[in-house]
Short mmCIF file of C-alpha atoms and ligand atoms in Angstrom, two decimals:
data_model
loop_
_atom_site.label_atom_id
_atom_site.label_comp_id
_atom_site.label_asym_id
_atom_site.label_seq_id
_atom_site.Cartn_x
_atom_site.Cartn_y
_atom_site.Cartn_z
CA MET A 427 149.26 62.88 90.15
CA ASN A 428 145.82 62.22 91.55
CA LEU A 429 147.06 61.58 94.58
CA ILE A 430 149.45 64.86 94.87
CA ARG A 431 146.10 66.11 93.93
CA ASN A 432 143.80 65.06 96.36
CA ALA A 433 146.50 65.23 99.36
CA ALA A 434 147.61 68.87 98.29
CA LEU A 435 143.83 70.27 98.15
CA LEU A 436 142.40 68.43 101.48
CA ALA A 437 145.53 71.18 103.23
CA VAL A 438 142.42 74.08 102.41
CA ILE A 439 139.24 73.08 101.97
CA ALA A 440 137.04 76.38 101.06
CA LEU A 441 133.38 76.47 99.24
CA PRO A 442 133.84 78.08 95.76
CA SER A 443 131.82 81.09 95.09
CA PHE A 444 129.71 79.79 92.15
CA ALA A 445 128.24 83.48 91.01
CA HIS A 446 127.45 82.16 87.14
CA ALA A 447 123.55 83.76 86.41
CA GLN A 448 123.92 81.80 83.15
CA LEU A 449 123.92 78.22 84.61
CA GLU A 450 119.72 77.65 84.18
CA GLY A 451 118.45 74.35 85.12
CA ASP A 452 121.86 73.00 85.29
CA LYS A 453 120.34 71.33 88.27
CA ILE A 454 122.77 67.84 88.39
CA ALA A 455 120.90 64.82 88.07
CA THR A 456 122.77 61.61 89.76
CA ALA A 457 123.68 59.16 86.35
CA ASP A 458 120.45 57.02 87.43
CA LYS A 459 118.50 60.26 86.49
CA HIS A 460 120.07 60.55 83.04
CA PRO A 461 117.86 59.42 80.30
CA ILE A 462 120.51 58.10 78.63
CA PRO A 463 124.01 57.78 80.51
CA ALA A 464 126.77 59.75 79.79
CA ILE A 465 130.56 58.92 79.59
CA GLN A 466 131.22 60.45 82.94
CA ASP A 467 128.39 57.90 83.88
CA THR A 468 130.02 54.75 82.88
CA GLU A 469 133.72 55.05 82.59
CA THR A 470 136.28 53.81 85.64
CA ALA A 471 138.53 56.60 87.24
CA ALA A 472 141.27 55.40 84.97
CA GLN A 473 139.66 55.20 82.05
CA ARG A 474 138.66 59.03 82.66
CA ASP A 475 141.98 59.51 83.79
CA ALA A 476 143.44 58.42 79.96
CA ARG A 477 140.78 60.23 78.85
CA LEU A 478 141.63 63.50 80.57
CA ALA A 479 145.21 62.71 80.58
CA TRP A 480 146.50 65.46 77.46
CA TRP A 481 143.83 68.08 78.68
CA ARG A 482 145.46 68.25 82.50
CA GLU A 483 148.94 68.04 81.18
CA ALA A 484 148.30 71.12 79.07
CA ARG A 485 147.20 73.52 82.13
CA PHE A 486 146.97 76.10 79.10
CA GLY A 487 144.72 76.84 76.23
CA MET A 488 143.23 79.94 73.44
CA PHE A 489 140.07 80.79 73.65
CA ILE A 490 138.72 82.34 70.57
CA HIS A 491 135.37 84.73 70.23
CA TRP A 492 135.28 85.49 66.16
CA GLY A 493 132.17 86.30 64.36
CA LEU A 494 129.72 88.60 62.75
CA TYR A 495 129.82 90.60 65.78
CA SER A 496 133.30 91.39 65.18
CA ILE A 497 131.88 93.84 62.28
CA PRO A 498 130.00 96.38 64.40
CA ALA A 499 132.69 95.72 67.51
CA GLY A 500 130.32 97.21 70.08
CA VAL A 501 129.14 99.80 68.07
CA TRP A 502 125.21 100.01 66.80
CA ASP A 503 123.72 102.61 64.74
CA GLY A 504 126.25 104.97 65.58
CA LYS A 505 126.13 104.24 69.10
CA PRO A 506 128.49 101.84 71.64
CA VAL A 507 126.55 99.31 72.94
CA PRO A 508 127.38 98.72 76.61
CA GLY A 509 128.74 94.88 77.84
CA ILE A 510 130.76 92.12 76.00
CA ALA A 511 130.85 93.03 72.35
CA GLU A 512 129.13 88.95 71.22
CA TRP A 513 126.00 89.92 73.07
CA ILE A 514 125.30 93.46 70.61
CA MET A 515 122.42 91.61 69.05
CA ASN A 516 120.17 91.03 72.65
CA ARG A 517 121.57 94.40 74.07
CA ALA A 518 121.24 96.39 71.38
CA SER A 519 117.26 94.60 70.75
CA ILE A 520 118.74 94.10 66.75
CA PRO A 521 116.07 92.78 64.70
CA VAL A 522 116.64 89.35 63.14
CA ALA A 523 117.34 90.57 59.43
CA ASP A 524 119.06 93.83 60.39
CA TYR A 525 121.51 91.39 62.04
CA LYS A 526 121.79 88.68 59.04
CA ALA A 527 122.25 91.45 56.81
CA LEU A 528 126.06 91.73 58.04
CA ALA A 529 127.10 88.70 56.93
CA PRO A 530 127.20 89.44 53.26
CA GLN A 531 129.52 92.40 54.91
CA PHE A 532 131.95 89.57 56.26
CA ASN A 533 134.93 89.16 54.41
CA PRO A 534 137.81 88.48 56.82
CA THR A 535 141.04 88.32 54.43
CA GLY A 536 143.40 88.64 57.19
CA PHE A 537 142.35 85.57 58.76
CA SER A 538 145.40 83.01 58.72
CA ALA A 539 144.74 79.83 60.98
CA HIS A 540 148.57 79.55 60.56
CA ASP A 541 149.66 82.33 62.61
CA ILE A 542 146.79 82.26 64.82
CA VAL A 543 147.62 78.82 65.50
CA ALA A 544 151.66 79.52 65.50
CA LEU A 545 150.74 82.25 68.32
CA ALA A 546 149.17 79.72 70.54
CA LYS A 547 151.95 77.24 70.22
CA ALA A 548 154.73 80.14 71.02
CA THR A 549 152.53 81.58 73.53
CA GLY A 550 152.86 77.89 75.41
CA MET A 551 149.18 77.09 75.13
CA LYS A 552 148.46 73.52 73.73
CA TYR A 553 144.75 73.75 73.11
CA ILE A 554 142.84 76.01 70.72
CA VAL A 555 138.48 76.62 71.61
CA ILE A 556 136.96 78.43 69.01
CA THR A 557 133.45 79.66 69.06
CA ALA A 558 131.64 77.56 66.27
CA LYS A 559 128.59 78.95 66.43
CA HIS A 560 127.78 81.71 69.35
CA HIS A 561 124.75 83.06 70.58
CA ASP A 562 123.99 85.04 67.38
CA GLY A 563 123.06 81.65 65.19
CA PHE A 564 126.01 82.59 62.99
CA ALA A 565 128.12 79.52 62.08
CA MET A 566 131.63 80.08 61.53
CA PHE A 567 131.68 77.20 59.40
CA ASP A 568 130.71 74.96 56.62
CA SER A 569 127.48 74.08 57.18
CA LYS A 570 124.90 71.71 55.31
CA ALA A 571 122.17 71.85 58.54
CA ASP A 572 121.73 75.67 57.97
CA PRO A 573 122.52 78.34 55.04
CA PHE A 574 123.66 81.21 57.80
CA ASN A 575 127.31 80.53 57.66
CA ILE A 576 130.11 81.80 56.67
CA VAL A 577 131.10 79.18 53.54
CA ALA A 578 127.04 80.19 52.24
CA ALA A 579 126.53 83.53 53.57
CA THR A 580 129.43 85.75 53.21
CA PRO A 581 131.95 86.64 50.47
CA PHE A 582 134.75 84.87 52.49
CA HIS A 583 133.33 81.21 51.46
CA ARG A 584 135.85 79.57 53.98
CA ASP A 585 135.98 77.28 56.62
CA PRO A 586 138.35 79.03 59.19
CA LEU A 587 137.33 75.46 61.07
CA LYS A 588 138.80 73.41 58.50
CA GLU A 589 141.79 75.64 57.98
CA LEU A 590 142.72 75.69 61.57
CA ALA A 591 141.88 71.63 62.19
CA GLU A 592 144.64 71.43 59.04
CA GLU A 593 147.67 73.73 60.95
CA CYS A 594 146.60 72.32 64.30
CA ARG A 595 147.07 68.99 63.21
CA LYS A 596 150.88 70.17 61.83
CA GLN A 597 151.72 72.32 64.85
CA GLY A 598 150.48 69.81 67.29
CA ILE A 599 148.08 72.07 68.61
CA LYS A 600 144.36 70.38 69.84
CA LEU A 601 141.33 71.93 68.84
CA GLY A 602 138.30 72.48 70.39
CA PHE A 603 134.58 74.28 69.61
CA TYR A 604 132.46 76.14 71.39
CA TYR A 605 128.80 75.72 70.38
CA SER A 606 125.85 77.42 71.80
CA GLN A 607 123.49 74.92 72.15
CA ASP A 608 120.91 76.49 73.91
CA GLN A 609 120.60 80.40 72.71
CA ASP A 610 120.31 81.21 69.37
CA TRP A 611 118.78 84.39 68.66
CA THR A 612 118.24 84.49 64.22
CA ALA A 613 116.60 80.74 64.45
CA PRO A 614 113.23 80.80 65.08
CA GLY A 615 112.81 78.79 68.40
CA GLY A 616 116.56 79.59 69.51
CA ALA A 617 116.29 80.14 73.35
CA ALA A 618 117.53 83.74 74.76
CA LEU A 619 118.71 85.18 78.13
CA LYS A 620 117.09 88.15 79.07
CA THR A 621 119.05 91.92 78.75
CA GLY A 622 117.53 94.57 79.20
CA ASP A 623 113.44 95.00 78.85
CA HIS A 624 113.14 91.89 76.75
CA GLN A 625 109.80 90.33 78.66
CA PRO A 626 109.53 86.36 79.68
CA PRO A 627 108.86 83.70 78.90
CA THR A 628 110.66 83.70 75.58
CA TYR A 629 112.67 87.25 76.28
CA HIS A 630 113.01 87.73 72.29
CA TRP A 631 113.10 90.93 71.12
CA ASP A 632 111.62 90.31 67.28
CA LYS A 633 108.41 87.87 66.26
CA ALA A 634 110.84 85.83 63.50
CA GLN A 635 112.68 84.45 66.75
CA ASP A 636 109.58 83.07 68.56
CA GLY A 637 109.16 79.31 67.34
CA ASP A 638 109.54 75.88 68.68
CA PHE A 639 112.61 75.36 70.94
CA ALA A 640 112.66 71.17 70.52
CA THR A 641 111.99 72.10 66.61
CA TYR A 642 115.45 74.27 66.74
CA LEU A 643 117.22 72.07 68.16
CA HIS A 644 116.36 68.77 65.83
CA THR A 645 116.60 71.12 62.77
CA LYS A 646 119.77 73.31 63.42
CA ALA A 647 121.70 72.40 67.21
CA ILE A 648 121.77 68.77 67.23
CA PRO A 649 122.74 68.69 63.03
CA GLN A 650 125.13 71.23 63.30
CA LEU A 651 126.97 69.29 66.27
CA LYS A 652 126.95 66.23 63.86
CA GLU A 653 128.96 68.43 61.62
CA LEU A 654 131.25 69.10 63.72
CA LEU A 655 131.88 66.12 65.36
CA THR A 656 132.18 64.93 61.87
CA ASN A 657 133.61 66.94 59.51
CA TYR A 658 137.31 67.66 61.18
CA GLY A 659 139.13 64.71 61.71
CA GLU A 660 140.34 63.43 65.42
CA PHE A 661 139.07 66.99 65.95
CA PRO A 662 136.68 68.51 68.25
CA ALA A 663 139.11 67.30 71.16
CA VAL A 664 136.74 69.44 73.14
CA ILE A 665 133.10 70.56 73.15
CA TRP A 666 132.85 73.89 75.15
CA TYR A 667 128.90 74.60 75.42
CA ASP A 668 127.45 77.10 77.01
CA THR A 669 124.33 79.23 78.94
CA PRO A 670 122.04 76.18 79.84
CA THR A 671 118.83 77.31 79.77
CA LYS A 672 115.47 75.85 81.70
CA ASP A 673 114.74 75.01 77.81
CA MET A 674 117.34 71.73 78.17
CA THR A 675 115.06 69.47 79.85
CA PRO A 676 117.00 65.87 80.70
CA ALA A 677 115.32 64.56 77.65
CA LEU A 678 116.79 66.59 74.59
CA ALA A 679 120.20 67.13 76.56
CA ALA A 680 120.15 63.15 76.31
CA GLU A 681 120.00 63.32 72.32
CA ILE A 682 123.02 65.75 72.61
CA VAL A 683 124.71 62.96 74.88
CA ALA A 684 124.10 60.26 72.53
CA LEU A 685 125.69 62.25 69.99
CA THR A 686 128.80 62.53 72.00
CA ASN A 687 129.01 59.08 73.20
CA GLN A 688 129.80 58.07 69.86
CA HIS A 689 133.25 59.94 70.51
CA PRO A 690 134.58 58.24 73.79
CA ASN A 691 137.71 60.69 73.77
CA LEU A 692 135.74 64.00 73.87
CA ILE A 693 135.89 66.24 76.61
CA TRP A 694 132.74 68.52 77.25
CA ASN A 695 132.15 71.23 80.35
CA ASN A 696 129.72 71.29 82.65
CA ARG A 697 127.69 73.69 80.43
CA LEU A 698 124.88 71.78 78.68
CA GLY A 699 122.61 71.78 80.83
CA GLY A 700 119.53 68.86 81.33
CA GLY A 701 121.31 67.83 84.74
CA TYR A 702 124.73 66.32 83.27
CA LYS A 703 127.43 67.41 84.67
CA GLY A 704 130.03 66.92 81.85
CA ASP A 705 133.55 67.03 82.45
CA THR A 706 134.75 70.30 83.65
CA GLN A 707 133.87 72.96 85.81
CA THR A 708 134.12 76.31 84.08
CA PRO A 709 134.31 78.99 86.47
CA GLU A 710 134.44 82.64 84.04
CA GLN A 711 136.13 85.82 84.41
CA TYR A 712 137.43 84.78 87.81
CA ILE A 713 139.92 82.25 89.46
CA PRO A 714 138.21 80.14 92.52
CA ALA A 715 139.43 80.67 95.67
CA ASN A 716 140.96 77.17 96.32
CA GLY A 717 140.10 75.71 92.85
CA TYR A 718 137.75 72.91 92.63
CA PRO A 719 139.29 70.34 95.00
CA GLY A 720 139.42 66.70 93.26
CA GLU A 721 137.79 68.01 90.07
CA ASP A 722 138.43 69.11 86.56
CA TRP A 723 138.34 72.68 86.15
CA GLU A 724 138.98 75.58 83.63
CA SER A 725 138.62 79.47 84.16
CA CYS A 726 138.31 81.33 81.12
CA MET A 727 139.09 84.76 80.90
CA THR A 728 139.20 88.03 78.26
CA ILE A 729 142.46 90.04 78.24
CA ASN A 730 140.36 93.04 78.36
CA ASP A 731 136.70 93.10 79.05
CA THR A 732 135.09 91.63 75.99
CA TRP A 733 134.84 87.92 74.17
CA GLY A 734 133.93 89.31 70.89
CA TYR A 735 136.08 92.11 69.43
CA ASN A 736 135.43 95.45 70.88
CA SER A 737 137.44 98.31 69.05
CA ALA A 738 136.56 100.71 71.87
CA ASP A 739 137.97 98.12 74.84
CA THR A 740 141.36 98.80 75.37
CA ASN A 741 141.08 97.93 78.56
CA PHE A 742 143.86 95.22 78.04
CA LYS A 743 145.02 93.71 81.44
CA SER A 744 149.24 93.48 82.45
CA THR A 745 151.22 90.38 80.99
CA GLU A 746 152.05 90.62 84.48
CA THR A 747 148.25 89.79 85.70
CA LEU A 748 147.95 87.08 83.07
CA LEU A 749 151.04 85.38 83.86
CA ARG A 750 150.52 85.45 87.44
CA ASN A 751 146.88 84.15 86.68
CA LEU A 752 148.23 81.15 84.71
CA ILE A 753 150.30 80.66 87.62
CA ASP A 754 147.79 80.99 90.28
CA ILE A 755 145.52 78.61 88.53
CA ALA A 756 148.10 75.55 88.05
CA SER A 757 148.78 76.16 91.39
CA LYS A 758 145.16 74.97 92.08
CA GLY A 759 144.95 72.49 90.09
CA GLY A 760 143.48 74.18 87.10
CA ASN A 761 143.25 75.30 83.36
CA TYR A 762 143.92 78.62 81.90
CA LEU A 763 141.41 79.30 79.01
CA LEU A 764 142.58 82.96 77.89
CA ASN A 765 140.90 84.39 75.36
CA ILE A 766 141.60 86.75 72.11
CA GLY A 767 139.13 88.51 69.83
CA PRO A 768 139.81 88.83 65.87
CA ASP A 769 138.24 91.48 64.22
CA SER A 770 136.33 91.97 61.26
CA HIS A 771 139.57 91.28 58.87
CA GLY A 772 140.43 88.35 61.09
CA VAL A 773 143.31 90.06 62.41
CA VAL A 774 144.28 89.63 66.08
CA PRO A 775 144.62 92.63 68.15
CA ALA A 776 148.02 93.69 68.50
CA PRO A 777 148.36 94.49 72.44
CA GLU A 778 147.04 90.96 72.50
CA VAL A 779 149.52 89.79 70.41
CA GLU A 780 152.00 91.40 72.37
CA ARG A 781 151.02 90.22 75.59
CA LEU A 782 150.64 86.44 73.97
CA ARG A 783 154.18 86.46 73.00
CA ALA A 784 155.22 87.77 76.28
CA ILE A 785 153.84 85.41 78.19
CA GLY A 786 155.17 82.19 75.48
CA LYS A 787 158.84 83.57 76.52
CA TRP A 788 158.35 83.58 80.13
CA ILE A 789 157.08 79.79 79.41
CA ASP A 790 159.90 78.50 76.92
CA VAL A 791 162.23 79.14 80.47
CA ASN A 792 159.84 77.81 82.96
CA GLY A 793 157.12 75.95 81.58
CA GLU A 794 157.97 72.39 83.36
CA ALA A 795 156.57 74.71 86.17
CA ILE A 796 152.73 74.56 84.64
CA TYR A 797 152.66 71.68 82.31
CA GLY A 798 151.42 68.08 84.00
CA THR A 799 151.92 69.32 87.61
CA GLY A 800 149.88 69.11 90.36
CA PRO A 801 148.63 71.65 92.43
CA THR A 802 150.30 73.23 95.68
CA LEU A 803 151.20 71.36 99.14
CA PHE A 804 150.57 74.27 101.01
CA GLY A 805 147.98 76.82 100.26
CA ALA A 806 147.99 78.96 102.35
CA GLU A 807 149.92 81.62 100.12
CA ALA A 808 147.02 82.14 97.82
CA GLY A 809 145.26 84.42 100.40
CA ALA A 810 142.73 84.24 103.01
CA PHE A 811 139.27 84.41 103.59
CA SER A 812 138.50 88.01 105.05
CA ALA A 813 137.06 88.13 108.74
CA THR A 814 134.89 90.95 107.96
CA GLU A 815 134.28 91.87 104.31
CA LYS A 816 131.83 89.25 102.00
CA ASP A 817 131.45 88.98 98.30
CA LYS A 818 128.68 89.68 96.19
CA ASN A 819 126.85 86.63 97.43
CA GLY A 820 127.29 87.69 101.11
CA LYS A 821 130.15 85.11 101.48
CA PRO A 822 133.11 86.21 103.13
CA LYS A 823 135.22 87.74 100.55
CA PHE A 824 138.97 86.09 99.06
CA ILE A 825 141.71 88.30 99.50
CA PRO A 826 144.46 86.50 97.36
CA ALA A 827 148.03 87.15 98.45
CA TRP A 828 150.51 87.94 95.38
CA GLU A 829 153.78 86.77 97.07
CA TRP A 830 154.44 83.14 95.72
CA ARG A 831 152.62 79.86 93.96
CA SER A 832 153.59 76.48 93.92
CA THR A 833 153.56 74.00 91.91
CA THR A 834 154.46 69.96 92.11
CA THR A 835 155.67 66.62 90.23
CA ALA A 836 156.48 63.41 92.07
CA ASP A 837 160.07 64.39 92.82
CA LYS A 838 160.19 68.40 92.31
CA VAL A 839 158.13 71.37 94.06
CA TYR A 840 158.28 74.29 92.22
CA VAL A 841 158.01 77.93 94.02
CA GLU A 842 157.09 80.95 91.48
CA ILE A 843 158.20 83.60 93.39
CA PHE A 844 156.85 87.05 92.65
CA HIS A 845 157.67 89.43 95.37
CA TRP A 846 161.18 88.99 95.83
CA PRO A 847 162.25 88.01 99.25
CA ALA A 848 165.74 89.72 100.20
CA GLY A 849 168.48 86.96 100.97
CA SER A 850 165.83 83.89 101.57
CA PHE A 851 162.73 82.38 100.86
CA HIS A 852 161.40 80.51 103.80
CA LEU A 853 158.67 77.49 103.70
CA ASP A 854 156.60 76.37 106.78
CA LYS A 855 154.86 72.97 106.15
CA MET A 856 157.18 71.04 103.54
CA PRO A 857 155.65 67.51 103.84
CA ARG A 858 158.52 66.27 102.30
CA LYS A 859 162.64 66.07 102.48
CA VAL A 860 164.90 68.25 100.30
CA THR A 861 167.36 67.08 98.29
CA GLY A 862 168.37 70.04 96.39
CA ALA A 863 167.32 73.73 95.48
CA TYR A 864 168.04 75.96 91.99
CA LEU A 865 166.64 78.47 90.20
CA LEU A 866 164.83 77.29 86.68
CA ALA A 867 165.63 80.17 84.61
CA ASP A 868 169.39 79.62 85.72
CA PRO A 869 171.04 78.09 82.93
CA ALA A 870 173.22 76.59 84.79
CA ARG A 871 171.03 75.49 87.31
CA LYS A 872 173.51 76.38 90.60
CA GLN A 873 173.35 74.60 93.36
CA LEU A 874 171.76 77.32 96.39
CA ALA A 875 172.14 76.86 99.64
CA TRP A 876 169.44 75.38 101.99
CA LYS A 877 168.36 74.27 105.34
CA GLN A 878 165.65 72.21 106.25
CA ALA A 879 164.53 71.76 109.68
CA GLY A 880 161.43 69.45 109.92
CA GLY A 881 158.65 71.10 107.99
CA SER A 882 160.09 74.57 107.85
CA VAL A 883 163.31 75.04 105.00
CA ASP A 884 165.36 77.92 104.30
CA VAL A 885 166.84 78.51 100.91
CA THR A 886 169.53 81.12 100.48
CA LEU A 887 169.00 83.52 97.60
CA PRO A 888 171.15 85.51 94.86
CA THR A 889 170.29 89.08 95.93
CA LYS A 890 168.43 89.82 92.17
CA SER A 891 165.51 87.85 90.91
CA LEU A 892 165.96 86.20 87.15
CA ASP A 893 162.36 87.50 86.03
CA PRO A 894 160.42 90.11 87.56
CA ILE A 895 157.08 88.87 87.21
CA ALA A 896 157.82 85.58 88.34
CA THR A 897 161.25 83.82 89.13
CA VAL A 898 161.45 79.72 89.54
CA LEU A 899 162.92 78.18 92.58
CA VAL A 900 163.23 74.43 92.12
CA LEU A 901 163.34 72.38 95.06
CA THR A 902 164.11 68.54 94.51
CA THR A 903 163.08 66.33 97.04
CA ALA A 904 162.75 62.70 97.37
CA LYS A 905 159.71 60.92 96.32
CA PRO A 906 156.80 60.55 98.70
C1 LIG B 1006 129.55 83.47 78.86
C2 LIG B 1006 128.75 84.91 77.65
C3 LIG B 1006 129.33 84.53 76.25
C4 LIG B 1006 130.65 84.07 76.39
C5 LIG B 1006 131.15 83.48 77.63
C6 LIG B 1006 132.40 82.90 77.27
O1 LIG B 1006 128.34 82.73 78.80
O2 LIG B 1006 127.95 85.10 77.67
O3 LIG B 1006 129.00 85.53 75.38
O4 LIG B 1006 130.78 83.22 75.30
O5 LIG B 1006 130.67 83.50 78.95
O6 LIG B 1006 132.47 82.11 78.78
#
């Protein structure tokens, strides 16, 4: 796998644009500068491969943004609040007391852990990452460390993380927890990123938010991370940190690392801060032109334009776009973490369910072209950098092409064809000897005629594609 990964990626090296302004303070320090070495600093390459094997094999996960913010659903005081709905408290400068008053109204009796896990499974997703605590500071789990949580502060009195853990165990899906370790807009001392006219140094908008960050970390965040790491059996498999700030010093981050080091199978992302790089790069709402050569990465994306539920946001991407994103990301060696935003009843919006089920249908037939595959042996099919246009960072803009993509295994090259060519499909620079060709969706796997002259291969195709979104041509190859 790593061999394929490195060989393929050497083909098309270009620096990805890294536009995520929220990663303040993530100056990656080398291991020797870490106050406490993290698992990434001490493990061997073989140990790392073993620890990340399931995650690399999975390729596809479900992100769940759900919390008190699903009650206002993008509207406050009768006025729509622009932007991602889970940020409503910050964008509308809602006082702490007013926001906390949402908790007694939160009673999502429509929530079914069974149905949500079954939906992820039917979609072909192998893991789920749910917001255990988002920036608003409300814990979606039974927390003894802080009473502002779904069990103690709402009429629901149930722990959805516990129910999801049980269902994930039953249905063979991995469960991970998103935890906003720095930002907490309801705990004194919690950090806040700037929106609107909020002023430095804290960007707070309510005196009740003021306090000491380290005290917040020691009295809330770290105790809650301990609860999350110990109260859910073999889960979490992943901890998904977010928006590191300058408050997270290397010394404070090291205290969290000391905690996670006790869970040697845990995978955590690159958003802890304090100079720790974590395991996974996390491009958000975009797909890097050529992925992250030689690194583990995961594109997290929304189905519409918001993570948390926003009743007014109906800008749902098409199934075609979502599925081609998955294929594009897999062809670049990455994972796709696709978000759902349940409403205040705990129900997943129908347009999201519909699209996920449609993706699941494609995966039922073509999943082997995604799971456990390596990236393309080619690369130019993904598109090219414009000679004239610049992106928002002033760098040459990447113009993706959407004819086809490719994923690989040791003895197969999968070509996911988006636009069906007339007659035959042509490949250049094929570095392997082709031994057979068929369509994955053809139950009979009827052999197709092909010709290979050195690096160029031509495969005779039937007149019609077998799937309008992506038809997978399988080329069996002699092992490299
Ligand atoms: C950003 C947003 C946050 C969201 C996260 C998902 O950091 O601030 O609300 O949860 O992206 O990737």
